[in-house]
Structure formats: C-alpha cells, structure tokens
Short mmCIF file of N, CA and C in Angstrom, two decimals:
data_model
loop_
_atom_site.label_atom_id
_atom_site.label_comp_id
_atom_site.label_asym_id
_atom_site.label_seq_id
_atom_site.Cartn_x
_atom_site.Cartn_y
_atom_site.Cartn_z
N UNK W 146 -37.54 42.27 -55.46
CA UNK W 146 -38.60 41.39 -55.20
C UNK W 146 -38.39 40.47 -54.04
N UNK W 147 -39.34 40.29 -53.25
CA UNK W 147 -39.18 39.47 -52.02
C UNK W 147 -39.70 38.18 -52.38
N UNK W 148 -38.92 37.13 -52.15
CA UNK W 148 -39.37 35.70 -52.44
C UNK W 148 -40.16 35.12 -51.18
N UNK W 149 -41.46 35.16 -51.29
CA UNK W 149 -42.33 34.73 -50.23
C UNK W 149 -43.61 34.08 -50.76
N UNK W 150 -44.03 32.91 -50.35
CA UNK W 150 -45.26 32.36 -50.82
C UNK W 150 -46.09 32.32 -49.61
N UNK W 151 -47.43 32.92 -49.80
CA UNK W 151 -48.38 32.93 -48.90
C UNK W 151 -49.41 31.87 -49.09
N UNK W 152 -49.60 31.10 -47.83
CA UNK W 152 -50.66 29.99 -47.89
C UNK W 152 -51.98 30.53 -47.99
N UNK W 153 -52.78 30.03 -48.88
CA UNK W 153 -54.06 30.51 -49.08
C UNK W 153 -55.12 29.44 -48.53
N UNK W 154 -54.84 28.19 -48.76
CA UNK W 154 -55.67 27.07 -48.29
C UNK W 154 -54.75 25.88 -48.06
N UNK W 155 -55.21 25.07 -47.13
CA UNK W 155 -54.33 23.81 -46.77
C UNK W 155 -55.16 22.77 -46.51
N UNK W 156 -54.85 21.54 -46.93
CA UNK W 156 -55.60 20.36 -46.77
C UNK W 156 -54.59 19.19 -46.35
N UNK W 157 -54.96 18.56 -45.26
CA UNK W 157 -54.20 17.38 -44.75
C UNK W 157 -54.78 16.16 -45.46
N UNK W 158 -53.87 15.55 -46.33
CA UNK W 158 -54.35 14.38 -46.94
C UNK W 158 -53.93 13.01 -46.35
N UNK W 159 -52.87 13.12 -45.51
CA UNK W 159 -52.50 11.94 -44.78
C UNK W 159 -51.84 12.43 -43.45
N UNK W 160 -52.14 11.63 -42.30
CA UNK W 160 -51.59 11.91 -41.03
C UNK W 160 -51.09 10.53 -40.47
N UNK W 161 -49.81 10.30 -40.36
CA UNK W 161 -49.38 8.93 -39.91
C UNK W 161 -48.49 9.05 -38.61
N UNK W 162 -47.78 8.00 -38.31
CA UNK W 162 -46.96 7.97 -37.15
C UNK W 162 -45.77 8.99 -37.22
N UNK W 163 -45.27 9.00 -38.42
CA UNK W 163 -44.09 9.70 -38.66
C UNK W 163 -44.19 10.96 -39.34
N UNK W 164 -45.05 11.04 -40.40
CA UNK W 164 -45.18 12.15 -41.24
C UNK W 164 -46.65 12.62 -41.45
N UNK W 165 -46.91 13.78 -41.85
CA UNK W 165 -48.26 14.30 -42.23
C UNK W 165 -47.99 14.98 -43.54
N UNK W 166 -48.92 14.66 -44.54
CA UNK W 166 -48.80 15.28 -45.86
C UNK W 166 -49.86 16.31 -46.02
N UNK W 167 -49.44 17.54 -46.30
CA UNK W 167 -50.40 18.57 -46.60
C UNK W 167 -50.29 19.09 -47.99
N UNK W 168 -51.34 19.44 -48.66
CA UNK W 168 -51.42 20.00 -49.96
C UNK W 168 -51.89 21.45 -49.80
N UNK W 169 -51.06 22.30 -50.12
CA UNK W 169 -51.47 23.74 -49.93
C UNK W 169 -51.55 24.53 -51.23
N UNK W 170 -52.56 25.40 -51.29
CA UNK W 170 -52.59 26.44 -52.37
C UNK W 170 -51.92 27.64 -51.86
N UNK W 171 -50.85 28.09 -52.70
CA UNK W 171 -50.21 29.25 -52.28
C UNK W 171 -50.22 30.44 -53.34
N UNK W 172 -49.97 31.58 -52.87
CA UNK W 172 -49.90 32.78 -53.69
C UNK W 172 -48.41 33.12 -53.77
N UNK W 173 -47.92 33.16 -55.04
CA UNK W 173 -46.48 33.30 -55.31
C UNK W 173 -46.07 34.78 -55.44
N UNK W 174 -44.81 35.04 -55.39
CA UNK W 174 -44.39 36.55 -55.44
C UNK W 174 -44.85 37.29 -56.65
N UNK W 175 -45.07 36.54 -57.82
CA UNK W 175 -45.56 37.26 -58.96
C UNK W 175 -47.02 37.36 -59.03
N UNK W 176 -47.73 36.96 -58.05
CA UNK W 176 -49.21 37.10 -57.90
C UNK W 176 -50.10 35.98 -58.47
N UNK W 177 -49.37 35.04 -59.01
CA UNK W 177 -50.09 33.74 -59.45
C UNK W 177 -50.13 32.76 -58.39
N UNK W 178 -50.94 31.84 -58.61
CA UNK W 178 -51.17 30.67 -57.59
C UNK W 178 -50.46 29.37 -58.04
N UNK W 179 -50.16 28.68 -56.99
CA UNK W 179 -49.62 27.39 -57.30
C UNK W 179 -50.00 26.36 -56.11
N UNK W 180 -49.47 25.06 -56.31
CA UNK W 180 -49.78 24.12 -55.27
C UNK W 180 -48.47 23.61 -54.72
N UNK W 181 -48.49 23.50 -53.39
CA UNK W 181 -47.26 22.84 -52.69
C UNK W 181 -47.62 21.61 -51.94
N UNK W 182 -46.96 20.59 -52.12
CA UNK W 182 -47.09 19.34 -51.22
C UNK W 182 -45.99 19.38 -50.22
N UNK W 183 -46.39 19.35 -48.85
CA UNK W 183 -45.40 19.36 -47.92
C UNK W 183 -45.53 18.26 -46.93
N UNK W 184 -44.36 17.61 -46.81
CA UNK W 184 -44.32 16.50 -45.70
C UNK W 184 -43.91 17.17 -44.45
N UNK W 185 -44.79 17.05 -43.49
CA UNK W 185 -44.53 17.63 -42.28
C UNK W 185 -43.86 16.55 -41.25
N UNK W 186 -42.83 16.90 -40.61
CA UNK W 186 -42.08 16.00 -39.87
C UNK W 186 -41.51 16.61 -38.67
N UNK W 187 -41.45 15.86 -37.42
CA UNK W 187 -41.13 16.61 -36.14
C UNK W 187 -39.66 16.82 -36.07
N UNK W 188 -38.92 16.30 -37.09
CA UNK W 188 -37.40 16.64 -36.99
C UNK W 188 -36.69 15.35 -36.40
N UNK W 189 -35.45 15.51 -36.44
CA UNK W 189 -34.51 14.55 -35.95
C UNK W 189 -33.26 15.04 -35.32
N UNK W 190 -32.56 14.19 -34.71
CA UNK W 190 -31.42 14.54 -33.87
C UNK W 190 -30.41 13.41 -34.20
N UNK W 191 -29.07 13.81 -34.31
CA UNK W 191 -28.05 12.92 -34.68
C UNK W 191 -26.80 13.28 -33.93
N UNK W 192 -25.99 12.19 -33.78
CA UNK W 192 -24.59 12.46 -33.10
C UNK W 192 -23.46 12.02 -33.94
N UNK W 193 -22.44 12.90 -34.03
CA UNK W 193 -21.07 12.41 -34.57
C UNK W 193 -20.24 12.24 -33.33
N UNK W 194 -19.80 10.93 -33.16
CA UNK W 194 -18.98 10.60 -32.08
C UNK W 194 -17.68 10.15 -32.73
N UNK W 195 -16.56 10.83 -32.34
CA UNK W 195 -15.21 10.37 -32.88
C UNK W 195 -14.34 10.22 -31.73
N UNK W 196 -13.82 9.03 -31.73
CA UNK W 196 -12.89 8.42 -30.60
C UNK W 196 -11.72 7.90 -31.21
N UNK W 197 -10.48 8.44 -30.66
CA UNK W 197 -9.24 7.96 -31.10
C UNK W 197 -9.23 7.93 -32.77
N UNK W 198 -9.69 9.01 -33.35
CA UNK W 198 -9.53 9.06 -34.77
C UNK W 198 -10.55 8.12 -35.56
N UNK W 199 -11.52 7.70 -34.80
CA UNK W 199 -12.44 6.75 -35.42
C UNK W 199 -13.91 7.32 -35.25
N UNK W 200 -14.68 7.12 -36.27
CA UNK W 200 -16.08 7.60 -36.23
C UNK W 200 -17.03 6.44 -35.93
N UNK W 201 -17.93 6.67 -35.03
CA UNK W 201 -18.90 5.68 -34.59
C UNK W 201 -20.14 5.73 -35.68
N UNK W 202 -20.16 4.64 -36.34
CA UNK W 202 -21.25 4.59 -37.39
C UNK W 202 -22.32 3.39 -37.07
N UNK W 203 -23.51 3.67 -37.34
CA UNK W 203 -24.41 2.53 -37.21
C UNK W 203 -24.75 1.97 -38.62
N UNK W 204 -25.25 0.68 -38.69
CA UNK W 204 -25.57 0.18 -39.92
C UNK W 204 -26.89 -0.48 -39.64
N UNK W 205 -27.85 -0.08 -40.62
CA UNK W 205 -29.23 -0.60 -40.51
C UNK W 205 -29.88 -0.59 -41.87
N UNK W 206 -30.84 -1.56 -42.02
CA UNK W 206 -31.65 -1.65 -43.16
C UNK W 206 -32.68 -0.42 -43.25
N UNK W 207 -32.57 0.31 -44.35
CA UNK W 207 -33.48 1.34 -44.55
C UNK W 207 -34.46 1.14 -45.65
N UNK W 208 -35.68 0.83 -45.32
CA UNK W 208 -36.75 0.40 -46.23
C UNK W 208 -36.90 1.21 -47.50
N UNK W 209 -36.99 2.60 -47.39
CA UNK W 209 -37.07 3.34 -48.54
C UNK W 209 -36.01 3.07 -49.68
N UNK W 210 -34.77 2.72 -49.22
CA UNK W 210 -33.69 2.46 -50.28
C UNK W 210 -33.52 1.02 -50.39
N UNK W 211 -34.17 0.10 -49.71
CA UNK W 211 -34.17 -1.35 -49.88
C UNK W 211 -32.78 -1.81 -49.70
N UNK W 212 -31.96 -1.29 -48.71
CA UNK W 212 -30.72 -1.77 -48.45
C UNK W 212 -30.15 -1.32 -47.12
N UNK W 213 -29.02 -1.80 -46.61
CA UNK W 213 -28.53 -1.54 -45.42
C UNK W 213 -27.60 -0.34 -45.75
N UNK W 214 -27.56 0.77 -44.82
CA UNK W 214 -26.65 1.87 -45.05
C UNK W 214 -26.02 2.31 -43.77
N UNK W 215 -24.80 2.89 -43.92
CA UNK W 215 -24.00 3.34 -42.83
C UNK W 215 -24.54 4.92 -42.57
N UNK W 216 -24.53 5.26 -41.23
CA UNK W 216 -24.93 6.49 -40.89
C UNK W 216 -24.58 6.81 -39.45
N UNK W 217 -24.48 7.99 -39.07
CA UNK W 217 -24.30 8.31 -37.57
C UNK W 217 -25.41 7.98 -36.84
N UNK W 218 -25.50 7.76 -35.63
CA UNK W 218 -26.61 7.51 -34.65
C UNK W 218 -27.62 8.67 -34.76
N UNK W 219 -28.85 8.35 -34.98
CA UNK W 219 -29.83 9.32 -35.14
C UNK W 219 -31.16 8.84 -34.80
N UNK W 220 -32.21 9.79 -34.65
CA UNK W 220 -33.57 9.28 -34.55
C UNK W 220 -34.51 10.45 -34.57
N UNK W 221 -35.74 10.24 -34.65
CA UNK W 221 -36.83 11.27 -34.77
C UNK W 221 -36.98 11.83 -33.39
N UNK W 222 -37.46 13.06 -33.44
CA UNK W 222 -37.77 13.88 -32.26
C UNK W 222 -39.24 13.49 -31.98
N UNK W 223 -39.51 13.18 -30.71
CA UNK W 223 -40.98 13.19 -30.28
C UNK W 223 -41.47 14.61 -30.24
N UNK W 224 -42.78 14.74 -30.50
CA UNK W 224 -43.50 16.02 -30.47
C UNK W 224 -43.13 16.89 -29.30
N UNK W 225 -42.54 17.99 -29.49
CA UNK W 225 -42.22 18.88 -28.55
C UNK W 225 -40.80 18.58 -27.73
N UNK W 226 -40.09 17.50 -28.21
CA UNK W 226 -38.99 17.02 -27.53
C UNK W 226 -37.77 18.01 -27.89
N UNK W 227 -36.93 18.25 -26.86
CA UNK W 227 -35.82 19.00 -27.12
C UNK W 227 -34.80 18.28 -27.88
N UNK W 228 -34.15 18.82 -29.05
CA UNK W 228 -33.30 18.04 -29.85
C UNK W 228 -32.10 17.46 -29.03
N UNK W 229 -31.57 18.23 -28.14
CA UNK W 229 -30.48 17.71 -27.33
C UNK W 229 -30.85 16.38 -26.56
N UNK W 230 -31.99 16.44 -25.96
CA UNK W 230 -32.34 15.26 -25.28
C UNK W 230 -32.68 14.08 -26.20
N UNK W 231 -33.24 14.33 -27.34
CA UNK W 231 -33.33 13.22 -28.39
C UNK W 231 -32.13 12.68 -28.83
N UNK W 232 -31.09 13.59 -29.07
CA UNK W 232 -29.77 13.03 -29.45
C UNK W 232 -29.06 12.18 -28.39
N UNK W 233 -29.29 12.61 -27.16
CA UNK W 233 -28.72 11.70 -26.00
C UNK W 233 -29.38 10.40 -26.03
N UNK W 234 -30.74 10.36 -26.08
CA UNK W 234 -31.47 9.23 -26.07
C UNK W 234 -31.11 8.30 -27.26
N UNK W 235 -31.01 8.74 -28.45
CA UNK W 235 -30.77 7.91 -29.52
C UNK W 235 -29.32 7.48 -29.52
N UNK W 236 -28.36 8.21 -29.08
CA UNK W 236 -27.04 7.71 -28.95
C UNK W 236 -26.96 6.44 -28.15
N UNK W 237 -27.60 6.55 -26.96
CA UNK W 237 -27.47 5.44 -26.00
C UNK W 237 -28.32 4.27 -26.47
N UNK W 238 -29.56 4.51 -26.93
CA UNK W 238 -30.48 3.39 -27.49
C UNK W 238 -29.55 2.61 -28.72
N UNK W 239 -29.14 3.34 -29.59
CA UNK W 239 -28.51 2.65 -30.70
C UNK W 239 -27.16 2.09 -30.50
N UNK W 240 -26.36 2.72 -29.67
CA UNK W 240 -24.95 2.29 -29.54
C UNK W 240 -24.53 1.87 -28.17
N UNK W 241 -25.32 2.32 -27.08
CA UNK W 241 -24.87 2.03 -25.76
C UNK W 241 -23.84 2.96 -25.16
N UNK W 242 -23.62 4.04 -25.87
CA UNK W 242 -22.73 5.11 -25.44
C UNK W 242 -23.54 6.45 -24.90
N UNK W 243 -22.94 6.88 -23.99
CA UNK W 243 -23.44 8.25 -23.44
C UNK W 243 -22.25 9.23 -23.67
N UNK W 244 -22.69 10.56 -23.79
CA UNK W 244 -21.69 11.56 -23.94
C UNK W 244 -22.26 12.90 -23.57
N UNK W 245 -21.39 13.82 -23.38
CA UNK W 245 -21.74 15.32 -23.31
C UNK W 245 -21.85 15.71 -24.75
N UNK W 246 -22.86 16.35 -25.25
CA UNK W 246 -23.03 16.78 -26.65
C UNK W 246 -22.99 18.26 -26.73
N UNK W 247 -22.45 18.62 -27.80
CA UNK W 247 -22.25 20.13 -28.32
C UNK W 247 -22.91 20.27 -29.64
N UNK W 248 -23.63 21.30 -29.85
CA UNK W 248 -24.34 21.47 -31.14
C UNK W 248 -23.23 21.63 -32.12
N UNK W 249 -23.45 20.87 -33.31
CA UNK W 249 -22.46 20.95 -34.41
C UNK W 249 -23.17 21.84 -35.56
N UNK W 250 -24.28 21.46 -36.08
CA UNK W 250 -24.90 22.10 -37.12
C UNK W 250 -26.36 21.49 -37.26
N UNK W 251 -27.23 22.17 -38.06
CA UNK W 251 -28.52 21.78 -38.47
C UNK W 251 -28.54 21.57 -39.93
N UNK W 252 -29.16 20.55 -40.42
CA UNK W 252 -29.43 20.32 -41.83
C UNK W 252 -30.88 20.24 -42.24
N UNK W 253 -31.17 20.62 -43.36
CA UNK W 253 -32.52 20.51 -43.98
C UNK W 253 -32.27 19.41 -45.07
N UNK W 254 -32.64 18.24 -44.84
CA UNK W 254 -32.45 17.22 -45.68
C UNK W 254 -33.04 17.16 -47.16
N UNK W 255 -34.20 17.79 -47.13
CA UNK W 255 -34.85 17.80 -48.55
C UNK W 255 -35.85 18.99 -48.44
N UNK W 256 -35.30 20.18 -48.68
CA UNK W 256 -36.19 21.40 -48.46
C UNK W 256 -37.28 21.53 -49.50
N UNK W 257 -37.15 20.91 -50.64
CA UNK W 257 -38.18 20.98 -51.59
C UNK W 257 -39.53 20.43 -51.27
N UNK W 258 -39.54 19.44 -50.26
CA UNK W 258 -41.05 19.05 -49.94
C UNK W 258 -41.15 18.68 -48.42
N UNK W 259 -40.19 18.92 -47.69
CA UNK W 259 -40.47 18.62 -46.16
C UNK W 259 -39.91 19.77 -45.28
N UNK W 260 -40.49 19.86 -44.19
CA UNK W 260 -40.07 20.88 -43.13
C UNK W 260 -39.06 20.20 -42.13
N UNK W 261 -38.65 18.99 -42.34
CA UNK W 261 -37.77 18.31 -41.45
C UNK W 261 -36.53 19.03 -41.19
N UNK W 262 -36.05 19.09 -39.92
CA UNK W 262 -34.66 19.70 -39.66
C UNK W 262 -33.98 18.66 -38.70
N UNK W 263 -32.72 18.35 -39.20
CA UNK W 263 -31.96 17.42 -38.37
C UNK W 263 -30.96 18.17 -37.47
N UNK W 264 -31.02 18.10 -36.26
CA UNK W 264 -30.08 18.79 -35.38
C UNK W 264 -28.89 17.80 -35.10
N UNK W 265 -27.66 18.24 -35.48
CA UNK W 265 -26.56 17.31 -35.33
C UNK W 265 -25.61 17.82 -34.19
N UNK W 266 -25.18 16.88 -33.33
CA UNK W 266 -24.34 17.15 -32.12
C UNK W 266 -23.03 16.35 -32.32
N UNK W 267 -22.05 16.93 -31.70
CA UNK W 267 -20.73 16.40 -31.56
C UNK W 267 -20.53 15.84 -30.08
N UNK W 268 -19.98 14.65 -30.07
CA UNK W 268 -20.00 13.92 -28.71
C UNK W 268 -18.66 14.16 -28.09
N UNK W 269 -18.57 14.51 -26.76
CA UNK W 269 -17.42 14.65 -25.90
C UNK W 269 -17.66 13.85 -24.66
N UNK W 270 -16.59 13.61 -23.98
CA UNK W 270 -16.68 12.91 -22.71
C UNK W 270 -17.50 11.63 -22.73
N UNK W 271 -17.04 10.71 -23.46
CA UNK W 271 -17.79 9.51 -23.85
C UNK W 271 -17.67 8.50 -22.79
N UNK W 272 -18.78 7.87 -22.41
CA UNK W 272 -18.81 6.68 -21.35
C UNK W 272 -19.74 5.75 -21.80
N UNK W 273 -19.73 4.51 -21.25
CA UNK W 273 -20.57 3.46 -21.66
C UNK W 273 -22.04 3.71 -20.90
N UNK W 274 -23.01 3.28 -21.64
CA UNK W 274 -24.32 3.34 -21.12
C UNK W 274 -25.03 1.93 -21.47
N UNK W 275 -26.25 1.85 -21.87
CA UNK W 275 -26.82 0.57 -22.16
C UNK W 275 -27.55 0.69 -23.47
N UNK W 276 -27.18 -0.19 -24.52
CA UNK W 276 -27.82 -0.15 -25.75
C UNK W 276 -29.17 -0.75 -25.59
N UNK W 277 -30.23 -0.16 -26.14
CA UNK W 277 -31.56 -0.77 -26.11
C UNK W 277 -32.38 -0.21 -27.32
N UNK W 278 -32.18 -0.77 -28.50
CA UNK W 278 -32.85 -0.34 -29.65
C UNK W 278 -34.30 -0.52 -29.54
N UNK W 279 -35.13 0.22 -30.34
CA UNK W 279 -36.59 0.04 -30.39
C UNK W 279 -36.85 -1.42 -30.90
N UNK W 280 -37.94 -1.96 -30.54
CA UNK W 280 -38.32 -3.33 -30.82
C UNK W 280 -38.39 -3.58 -32.46
N UNK W 281 -38.60 -2.69 -33.18
CA UNK W 281 -38.61 -2.77 -34.53
C UNK W 281 -37.32 -2.19 -35.30
N UNK W 282 -36.27 -2.12 -34.45
CA UNK W 282 -35.00 -1.49 -34.95
C UNK W 282 -33.89 -2.62 -34.83
N UNK W 283 -33.31 -2.94 -35.97
CA UNK W 283 -32.17 -3.92 -36.01
C UNK W 283 -31.02 -3.23 -36.46
N UNK W 284 -29.99 -3.07 -35.69
CA UNK W 284 -28.92 -2.18 -35.89
C UNK W 284 -27.75 -2.69 -35.26
N UNK W 285 -26.55 -2.35 -35.93
CA UNK W 285 -25.21 -2.70 -35.43
C UNK W 285 -24.41 -1.45 -35.53
N UNK W 286 -23.28 -1.42 -34.75
CA UNK W 286 -22.40 -0.24 -34.81
C UNK W 286 -21.03 -0.56 -34.75
N UNK W 287 -20.19 0.32 -35.28
CA UNK W 287 -18.74 0.01 -35.34
C UNK W 287 -17.97 1.36 -35.43
N UNK W 288 -16.69 1.28 -35.01
CA UNK W 288 -15.92 2.43 -35.21
C UNK W 288 -15.11 2.31 -36.42
N UNK W 289 -15.14 3.35 -37.23
CA UNK W 289 -14.35 3.28 -38.53
C UNK W 289 -13.40 4.40 -38.60
N UNK W 290 -12.13 4.19 -39.04
CA UNK W 290 -11.25 5.15 -39.10
C UNK W 290 -11.75 6.41 -39.92
N UNK W 291 -11.47 7.67 -39.26
CA UNK W 291 -11.98 8.84 -40.01
C UNK W 291 -11.59 9.00 -41.44
N UNK W 292 -10.40 8.61 -41.81
CA UNK W 292 -10.02 8.83 -43.13
C UNK W 292 -10.71 7.78 -44.02
N UNK W 293 -11.05 6.55 -43.56
CA UNK W 293 -11.86 5.68 -44.29
C UNK W 293 -13.27 6.10 -44.48
N UNK W 294 -13.87 6.73 -43.40
CA UNK W 294 -15.17 7.25 -43.54
C UNK W 294 -15.23 8.26 -44.74
N UNK W 295 -14.18 9.19 -44.80
CA UNK W 295 -14.22 10.20 -45.83
C UNK W 295 -14.09 9.39 -47.24
N UNK W 296 -13.29 8.44 -47.27
CA UNK W 296 -13.22 7.63 -48.58
C UNK W 296 -14.45 6.86 -48.86
N UNK W 297 -15.21 6.40 -47.98
CA UNK W 297 -16.56 5.76 -48.13
C UNK W 297 -17.55 6.80 -48.67
N UNK W 298 -17.45 8.02 -48.18
CA UNK W 298 -18.46 9.15 -48.77
C UNK W 298 -17.90 9.41 -50.16
N UNK W 299 -16.58 9.45 -50.45
CA UNK W 299 -16.24 9.76 -51.75
C UNK W 299 -16.50 8.71 -52.78
N UNK W 300 -16.57 7.43 -52.20
CA UNK W 300 -16.86 6.28 -53.11
C UNK W 300 -18.37 6.06 -53.37
N UNK W 301 -19.16 6.80 -52.53
CA UNK W 301 -20.56 6.73 -52.63
C UNK W 301 -21.04 5.58 -51.75
N UNK W 302 -20.38 5.04 -50.81
CA UNK W 302 -20.77 4.08 -50.02
C UNK W 302 -21.47 4.59 -48.78
N UNK W 303 -21.26 5.90 -48.47
CA UNK W 303 -22.03 6.53 -47.37
C UNK W 303 -22.71 7.81 -48.18
N UNK W 304 -24.00 7.72 -48.25
CA UNK W 304 -24.85 8.82 -48.99
C UNK W 304 -25.75 9.59 -48.14
N UNK W 305 -25.86 8.98 -46.85
CA UNK W 305 -26.84 9.70 -45.93
C UNK W 305 -26.39 11.14 -45.64
N UNK W 306 -27.27 12.13 -45.94
CA UNK W 306 -27.04 13.57 -45.89
C UNK W 306 -26.41 14.02 -44.57
N UNK W 307 -27.10 13.56 -43.38
CA UNK W 307 -26.70 14.07 -42.04
C UNK W 307 -25.29 13.62 -41.80
N UNK W 308 -24.98 12.30 -42.15
CA UNK W 308 -23.59 11.83 -41.94
C UNK W 308 -22.49 12.59 -42.72
N UNK W 309 -22.91 12.78 -44.07
CA UNK W 309 -21.91 13.48 -44.89
C UNK W 309 -21.74 14.94 -44.33
N UNK W 310 -22.79 15.65 -44.05
CA UNK W 310 -22.62 17.02 -43.48
C UNK W 310 -21.85 16.96 -42.15
N UNK W 311 -22.22 16.09 -41.28
CA UNK W 311 -21.45 16.05 -39.95
C UNK W 311 -19.88 15.76 -40.11
N UNK W 312 -19.60 14.79 -40.95
CA UNK W 312 -18.12 14.48 -41.27
C UNK W 312 -17.40 15.58 -41.86
N UNK W 313 -18.02 16.27 -42.85
CA UNK W 313 -17.34 17.39 -43.58
C UNK W 313 -17.27 18.56 -42.64
N UNK W 314 -18.27 18.78 -41.79
CA UNK W 314 -18.23 19.96 -40.93
C UNK W 314 -16.97 19.65 -39.89
N UNK W 315 -17.13 18.48 -39.43
CA UNK W 315 -15.97 18.08 -38.38
C UNK W 315 -14.56 18.15 -39.11
N UNK W 316 -14.42 17.78 -40.37
CA UNK W 316 -13.19 17.89 -41.09
C UNK W 316 -12.71 19.33 -41.18
N UNK W 317 -13.75 20.19 -41.45
CA UNK W 317 -13.35 21.64 -41.57
C UNK W 317 -13.19 22.50 -40.59
N UNK W 318 -13.68 21.99 -39.36
CA UNK W 318 -13.75 22.82 -38.07
C UNK W 318 -12.46 22.42 -37.24
N UNK W 319 -11.49 23.27 -37.17
CA UNK W 319 -10.30 22.89 -36.42
C UNK W 319 -10.48 23.05 -34.98
N UNK W 320 -11.71 23.57 -34.52
CA UNK W 320 -11.82 23.84 -33.00
C UNK W 320 -12.54 22.59 -32.37
N UNK W 321 -12.84 21.40 -33.09
CA UNK W 321 -13.48 20.39 -32.52
C UNK W 321 -12.38 19.33 -32.00
#
C-alpha cells in the first residue's frame, strides 16, 4: 500500500504575516476521507557557529512558551528567499558575526501540522560584522562551551529542536 493523501478541497481560514492556516479535505490511502489542518510557513534558516570549542547561542523571549530560551541564531525566510542568504542575514543581524556557511542539515520541526523546513548551516571563516536585530527583537548572545551545551540539552535547559539537531549532528560528524 502506498501512503499518500490526495487533497480534495482546501480552505484558507487565516493568512497572517508569519503563517497561513489551511483546512483541507483529503482522500486517505484506504479510500476514506479525513480533514487536515496545515500551518503553511515560508521556512527558516539557522546557523551553528562553533569557535574555540564554544557554541554561539542567542537568548530571547519566545512568546508561545512564555519564557526566554537558548537557541542557535535563526530566522524566517522571506518569500522566495534562498535559505543560505537568510542564514547569513540572520547570523549578522542577531549576533554581529559573518561567516562562510556550509549546509549541515534540514529539519521538519513539527511535521504533523506544518510544512515548515528549517535549513541549518555550519559557520566557517568567522569575522565581525554589525549586529542589528529587528526593531521588535530583543536578543543577547554568548559563547558556551560545547560540552556545557550538550549538558544543557540533557538537563532540558535547551529544548529548541533546531539547536538540539544541530548540536548532535555536529557532535556525530567527525568531518566538521
């Protein structure tokens, strides 16, 4: 049996600055019908920067979780924007660093209800740029020892999926 769901009908119930919510009627592989709610998102780009054994983390308040969290620098793709360009832009905006970036991995942060893909890059050849966060973005950054970042993940202090994936990919990839 091939696992494929065919869209029969789609209705956009909300279209905002960051997301669009669609409610779709679909035909299931067994011939029955069901409803799928899908949050459409332009995607994101993130950067893992490791310098002298330390990971560059940003800390910012994240409204959906009602708290400050640690994560790697990242941001939303503009419509049609190349993920590499977005990663370069976000790294400099949030931290004031520029770097040559190499694709590390892509993650699907929540495939049950969104089509968002986060493209994660690894930073090489790091140099100073100019930090200039968005006017509604309040953010700090710091370098944290790689082993401590792993412990923070293990203790549940870092739960951000893109950060966890990037750190463990880096930890497992001996070619970086």
